[in-house]
């Protein structure tokens, strides 16, 4: 009995191998079946593989080593090596093409006149009704109104006038930074022939519908990398710009105080041109100007395993040892603390009143998983927002030293990208390495807006942004300024 059944199974397998209709193909055999049809198609099959079955097309296609599945053509394509090919099909090129297609789709949605909804069931009518019925207090109403305005911002191109129009067409924006009153932008532009050029853009002409601004330039070039920039209030508010420059060859790194009055017509009337001050500080990663009365006329620089606090007037310095490179810094105003973000992921605060390095115990210590790239202290100095190279943005409670909120969606792998916090509007703004500008609600971390770059995405063309409720002065227009390549864009809201 058992012997006859074994023979029947053996005969069944033999007939199945002989009958091609009963034969089941594996995924690799399906991909190579087209190559056996005729020798004329052998050259074509090096780049293209016949499509999968209908059942595979309906579901997610399996990954085959050395092949890429195109869902539009329902077909596998061979991934060619990156050399000896004039037009290779590589995974990086496929990802770049998909990112560019997504960007163009989002740009098309951005240009539509229809209003975007940031929250379900949230619009101007419902907001006004809830306010009249007493469901919202004045603070919540203003915060939600700002969120609604942010969602309705439309992109407009700004006309930049300069004494050298040819430079505007060739110099690429690297960084923009608004001053305290939001009536000036300090810019760092990459020059086509190499090096950098600095300028100040006056925003007093940034008024709809003209949107014209003027670039005030200064022939101050440097072929060194700018590591960090901040406004400095030495003679008066925002009278100077503090820059940290990397060393090159035999020239050591330095921290430079560049007077804003050196730029033509950018300084207040009657203000005399200031003196350019330079401090030899090699290897400075970050810098911060002190608005604390206990560290008047002082600035800090973050180095490799050191923090230096320098008095501009007296030249006196305080040094504090660290265990890692300091990539971000900010002074507190209400307390004598200097916050530092390190490559190791640690955020710590030191008491600037300590004169002896051996006594400078860390007042506060927080930890991220990756290198900290930027941080902002909130106005009441009870919370701090920090971002790292893992794309994490966290809101920390400085009293309990615990993470309160995390803002999802930011993209960063290795770049030092800034954060922009605006408590009056209740929003947080950051630009990721994917060149998307994201705006979150500072209170509940809800993603309000994702703005694609007007230019093709590139790791070397990450936009630089500035946000304010009064661009151009006290009676200025609110909105977002975005600089990328040679263009400046304005996203107004009212």
Short mmCIF file of C-alpha atoms in Angstrom, two decimals, residues 210-486:
data_model
loop_
_atom_site.label_atom_id
_atom_site.label_comp_id
_atom_site.label_asym_id
_atom_site.label_seq_id
_atom_site.Cartn_x
_atom_site.Cartn_y
_atom_site.Cartn_z
CA UNK A 210 5.73 95.95 -5.16
CA UNK A 211 7.93 93.84 -2.83
CA UNK A 212 11.18 95.62 -3.61
CA UNK A 213 14.23 95.56 -1.36
CA UNK A 214 17.73 97.00 -1.68
CA UNK A 215 20.97 95.13 -1.13
CA UNK A 216 23.76 97.12 0.54
CA UNK A 217 27.09 95.47 -0.19
CA UNK A 218 30.61 95.82 1.09
CA UNK A 219 33.75 94.64 -0.64
CA UNK A 220 34.67 92.34 2.22
CA UNK A 221 35.52 88.92 0.85
CA UNK A 222 36.85 85.83 2.53
CA UNK A 223 37.79 82.43 1.19
CA UNK A 224 37.20 80.86 4.59
CA UNK A 225 34.11 78.99 5.68
CA UNK A 226 31.64 80.86 7.90
CA UNK A 227 30.83 78.53 10.77
CA UNK A 228 28.45 80.69 12.78
CA UNK A 229 26.84 84.15 12.63
CA UNK A 230 24.81 86.27 15.05
CA UNK A 231 23.87 89.92 15.56
CA UNK A 232 25.82 91.78 18.30
CA UNK A 233 24.72 94.86 20.26
CA UNK A 234 27.98 96.63 21.10
CA UNK A 235 27.39 100.36 20.48
CA UNK A 236 23.61 100.05 20.21
CA UNK A 237 21.11 97.34 19.36
CA UNK A 238 22.38 95.16 16.51
CA UNK A 239 25.29 97.49 15.76
CA UNK A 240 27.64 94.65 14.72
CA UNK A 241 27.62 91.18 13.23
CA UNK A 242 29.66 88.47 14.96
CA UNK A 243 31.16 85.88 12.61
CA UNK A 244 33.19 82.74 13.33
CA UNK A 245 35.56 81.93 10.46
CA UNK A 246 37.42 78.67 9.98
CA UNK A 247 41.18 78.72 9.55
CA UNK A 248 42.77 77.80 6.23
CA UNK A 249 46.38 76.87 5.47
CA UNK A 250 48.59 79.09 7.65
CA UNK A 251 45.78 81.53 8.49
CA UNK A 252 44.23 80.66 11.88
CA UNK A 253 40.52 80.81 12.57
CA UNK A 254 39.08 83.92 14.15
CA UNK A 255 35.97 85.60 15.51
CA UNK A 256 35.23 88.91 13.79
CA UNK A 257 32.95 91.76 14.86
CA UNK A 258 31.85 93.38 11.62
CA UNK A 259 30.16 96.80 12.07
CA UNK A 260 26.84 97.08 10.28
CA UNK A 261 27.73 100.71 9.58
CA UNK A 262 30.36 99.57 7.07
CA UNK A 263 27.53 98.77 4.68
CA UNK A 264 26.43 101.78 2.67
CA UNK A 265 23.30 103.49 3.99
CA UNK A 266 22.48 100.58 6.28
CA UNK A 267 23.31 102.35 9.55
CA UNK A 268 21.11 104.93 11.35
CA UNK A 269 21.55 108.57 10.50
CA UNK A 270 24.46 110.15 12.34
CA UNK A 271 26.02 106.84 13.28
CA UNK A 272 29.71 106.84 12.52
CA UNK A 273 31.32 103.83 10.88
CA UNK A 274 32.58 101.44 13.52
CA UNK A 275 35.85 99.60 13.81
CA UNK A 276 36.26 96.02 12.68
CA UNK A 277 37.49 93.86 15.56
CA UNK A 278 39.05 90.45 15.10
CA UNK A 279 39.94 87.93 17.81
CA UNK A 280 42.26 85.02 17.15
CA UNK A 281 40.16 82.04 18.15
CA UNK A 282 41.12 78.95 16.11
CA UNK A 283 38.60 76.21 15.46
CA UNK A 284 35.43 78.00 16.60
CA UNK A 285 32.28 76.02 15.75
CA UNK A 286 29.65 78.38 17.20
CA UNK A 287 29.20 81.82 18.69
CA UNK A 288 26.66 83.78 20.73
CA UNK A 289 26.36 87.39 21.88
CA UNK A 290 25.42 88.09 25.49
CA UNK A 291 22.43 90.25 26.36
CA UNK A 292 22.86 89.42 30.04
CA UNK A 293 23.86 92.37 32.22
CA UNK A 294 26.25 90.14 34.17
CA UNK A 295 28.19 89.47 30.95
CA UNK A 296 27.95 92.88 29.32
CA UNK A 297 29.90 93.40 26.06
CA UNK A 298 30.80 89.71 25.98
CA UNK A 299 30.48 86.96 23.43
CA UNK A 300 31.08 83.24 23.62
CA UNK A 301 32.65 80.83 21.15
CA UNK A 302 32.32 77.07 21.15
CA UNK A 303 35.51 75.21 20.26
CA UNK A 304 36.69 71.62 20.32
CA UNK A 305 36.42 70.69 24.01
CA UNK A 306 36.47 74.33 25.10
CA UNK A 307 34.11 77.25 25.65
CA UNK A 308 35.57 80.77 25.60
CA UNK A 309 33.77 83.86 26.92
CA UNK A 310 35.50 87.04 25.70
CA UNK A 311 34.96 90.62 26.83
CA UNK A 312 35.21 92.85 23.75
CA UNK A 313 36.17 96.00 25.69
CA UNK A 314 38.75 94.60 28.12
CA UNK A 315 39.86 91.54 26.19
CA UNK A 316 39.48 89.39 29.31
CA UNK A 317 38.62 85.73 28.69
CA UNK A 318 37.05 82.92 30.67
CA UNK A 319 37.57 79.33 29.59
CA UNK A 320 35.46 76.30 30.40
CA UNK A 321 36.42 72.74 29.55
CA UNK A 322 34.02 70.35 27.82
CA UNK A 323 34.17 66.74 26.65
CA UNK A 324 33.02 67.38 23.07
CA UNK A 325 32.82 69.96 20.27
CA UNK A 326 30.35 72.78 21.02
CA UNK A 327 28.13 73.26 17.95
CA UNK A 328 25.44 75.60 19.37
CA UNK A 329 25.31 78.28 22.05
CA UNK A 330 22.92 80.79 23.61
CA UNK A 331 23.05 83.07 26.64
CA UNK A 332 20.15 83.27 29.05
CA UNK A 333 18.97 86.79 29.93
CA UNK A 334 17.24 86.37 33.29
CA UNK A 335 19.84 83.99 34.76
CA UNK A 336 23.67 84.04 34.41
CA UNK A 337 23.78 80.84 32.36
CA UNK A 338 25.34 79.94 29.03
CA UNK A 339 23.73 76.97 27.27
CA UNK A 340 25.87 74.78 25.02
CA UNK A 341 24.91 72.03 22.56
CA UNK A 342 27.60 69.46 21.82
CA UNK A 343 28.51 66.98 19.14
CA UNK A 344 28.10 64.21 21.73
CA UNK A 345 24.39 65.08 22.03
CA UNK A 346 24.68 66.72 25.43
CA UNK A 347 23.16 70.12 26.25
CA UNK A 348 24.58 71.72 29.36
CA UNK A 349 24.51 75.12 31.04
CA UNK A 350 27.44 76.74 32.83
CA UNK A 351 27.41 79.63 35.29
CA UNK A 352 29.30 82.53 33.69
CA UNK A 353 30.01 84.03 37.13
CA UNK A 354 32.48 81.24 37.87
CA UNK A 355 36.04 82.51 37.50
CA UNK A 356 37.78 79.26 38.29
CA UNK A 357 37.46 76.39 35.86
CA UNK A 358 37.58 73.78 38.62
CA UNK A 359 34.36 75.13 40.14
CA UNK A 360 32.29 75.38 36.97
CA UNK A 361 29.91 72.50 37.64
CA UNK A 362 27.15 72.05 35.07
CA UNK A 363 23.98 73.76 36.21
CA UNK A 364 21.73 71.82 33.79
CA UNK A 365 22.42 68.75 31.67
CA UNK A 366 20.20 67.29 28.92
CA UNK A 367 20.90 64.58 26.37
CA UNK A 368 20.03 63.93 22.71
CA UNK A 369 20.92 60.74 20.84
CA UNK A 370 22.85 62.62 18.14
CA UNK A 371 24.83 65.85 17.73
CA UNK A 372 22.93 68.99 18.72
CA UNK A 373 22.84 71.49 15.85
CA UNK A 374 20.64 74.32 17.15
CA UNK A 375 18.74 75.41 20.26
CA UNK A 376 16.53 78.27 21.39
CA UNK A 377 15.61 79.34 24.92
CA UNK A 378 11.99 80.44 25.31
CA UNK A 379 11.21 83.85 26.77
CA UNK A 380 10.41 82.79 30.33
CA UNK A 381 13.57 80.63 30.29
CA UNK A 382 11.71 77.62 31.64
CA UNK A 383 11.86 75.67 28.37
CA UNK A 384 14.36 75.08 25.60
CA UNK A 385 13.91 73.80 22.03
CA UNK A 386 16.78 71.84 20.46
CA UNK A 387 17.38 69.94 17.22
CA UNK A 388 19.95 67.28 16.40
CA UNK A 389 21.49 65.43 13.45
CA UNK A 390 18.95 62.62 13.74
CA UNK A 391 16.17 64.99 12.65
CA UNK A 392 14.73 65.18 16.19
CA UNK A 393 13.36 68.47 17.53
CA UNK A 394 12.52 68.38 21.22
CA UNK A 395 11.01 70.80 23.73
CA UNK A 396 12.71 70.45 27.11
CA UNK A 397 11.45 71.59 30.51
CA UNK A 398 14.50 73.08 32.21
CA UNK A 399 12.94 72.71 35.67
CA UNK A 400 12.45 68.96 35.44
CA UNK A 401 15.10 68.34 32.72
CA UNK A 402 12.61 66.17 30.82
CA UNK A 403 11.43 66.21 27.21
CA UNK A 404 7.90 67.63 27.06
CA UNK A 405 7.14 67.55 23.32
CA UNK A 406 8.74 66.23 20.14
CA UNK A 407 8.17 67.80 16.72
CA UNK A 408 7.94 65.17 13.98
CA UNK A 409 8.86 65.49 10.30
CA UNK A 410 12.20 67.28 10.37
CA UNK A 411 14.92 65.76 8.15
CA UNK A 412 18.60 66.04 9.05
CA UNK A 413 21.50 63.61 8.89
CA UNK A 414 24.71 65.63 9.24
CA UNK A 415 24.10 69.36 8.58
CA UNK A 416 24.07 72.18 11.13
CA UNK A 417 20.60 73.61 10.46
CA UNK A 418 19.08 76.45 12.50
CA UNK A 419 15.78 76.62 14.38
CA UNK A 420 13.41 79.61 14.38
CA UNK A 421 11.06 79.99 17.35
CA UNK A 422 8.38 82.72 17.43
CA UNK A 423 6.43 82.63 20.67
CA UNK A 424 4.21 85.60 19.79
CA UNK A 425 2.76 83.63 16.87
CA UNK A 426 3.21 80.30 18.64
CA UNK A 427 5.09 78.63 15.79
CA UNK A 428 8.36 76.80 15.19
CA UNK A 429 10.11 76.92 11.79
CA UNK A 430 12.92 74.68 10.50
CA UNK A 431 14.38 73.79 7.09
CA UNK A 432 15.46 70.18 6.59
CA UNK A 433 18.14 68.61 4.43
CA UNK A 434 15.37 67.63 2.02
CA UNK A 435 14.95 71.40 1.34
CA UNK A 436 11.42 71.48 2.80
CA UNK A 437 10.46 74.29 5.17
CA UNK A 438 8.21 72.98 7.95
CA UNK A 439 6.13 75.02 10.36
CA UNK A 440 4.81 73.50 13.59
CA UNK A 441 2.55 74.70 16.34
CA UNK A 442 4.87 75.42 19.25
CA UNK A 443 2.20 74.44 21.78
CA UNK A 444 1.07 70.98 20.62
CA UNK A 445 3.71 70.13 17.93
CA UNK A 446 1.07 69.90 15.18
CA UNK A 447 2.61 70.24 11.69
CA UNK A 448 0.89 73.27 10.17
CA UNK A 449 2.64 73.68 6.84
CA UNK A 450 5.23 72.02 4.60
CA UNK A 451 6.69 74.37 1.99
CA UNK A 452 8.74 72.85 -0.88
CA UNK A 453 11.75 74.64 -2.30
CA UNK A 454 11.06 76.64 -5.50
CA UNK A 455 14.28 75.17 -6.93
CA UNK A 456 15.27 71.52 -7.43
CA UNK A 457 16.32 69.86 -4.20
CA UNK A 458 20.03 69.56 -3.52
CA UNK A 459 22.13 69.12 -0.43
CA UNK A 460 24.12 72.20 -1.47
CA UNK A 461 21.03 74.40 -2.06
CA UNK A 462 19.22 74.17 1.26
CA UNK A 463 17.02 77.28 1.67
CA UNK A 464 17.61 79.79 4.44
CA UNK A 465 14.56 81.37 6.06
CA UNK A 466 13.55 84.19 8.39
CA UNK A 467 10.14 84.68 10.01
CA UNK A 468 8.71 87.81 11.61
CA UNK A 469 5.41 89.48 12.40
CA UNK A 470 6.73 92.88 11.29
CA UNK A 471 9.20 92.76 8.40
CA UNK A 472 10.34 96.28 7.59
CA UNK A 473 9.87 97.74 11.07
CA UNK A 474 7.13 98.19 13.66
CA UNK A 475 4.43 98.70 11.02
CA UNK A 476 5.90 96.14 8.68
CA UNK A 477 4.25 93.18 7.04
CA UNK A 478 4.23 89.75 8.70
CA UNK A 479 5.34 86.61 6.92
CA UNK A 480 8.18 84.30 5.95
CA UNK A 481 11.26 85.15 3.86
CA UNK A 482 12.94 82.28 2.01
CA UNK A 483 16.28 82.61 0.19
CA UNK A 484 17.54 79.92 -2.16
CA UNK A 485 20.20 80.17 -4.85
CA UNK A 486 19.91 83.73 -6.30
#
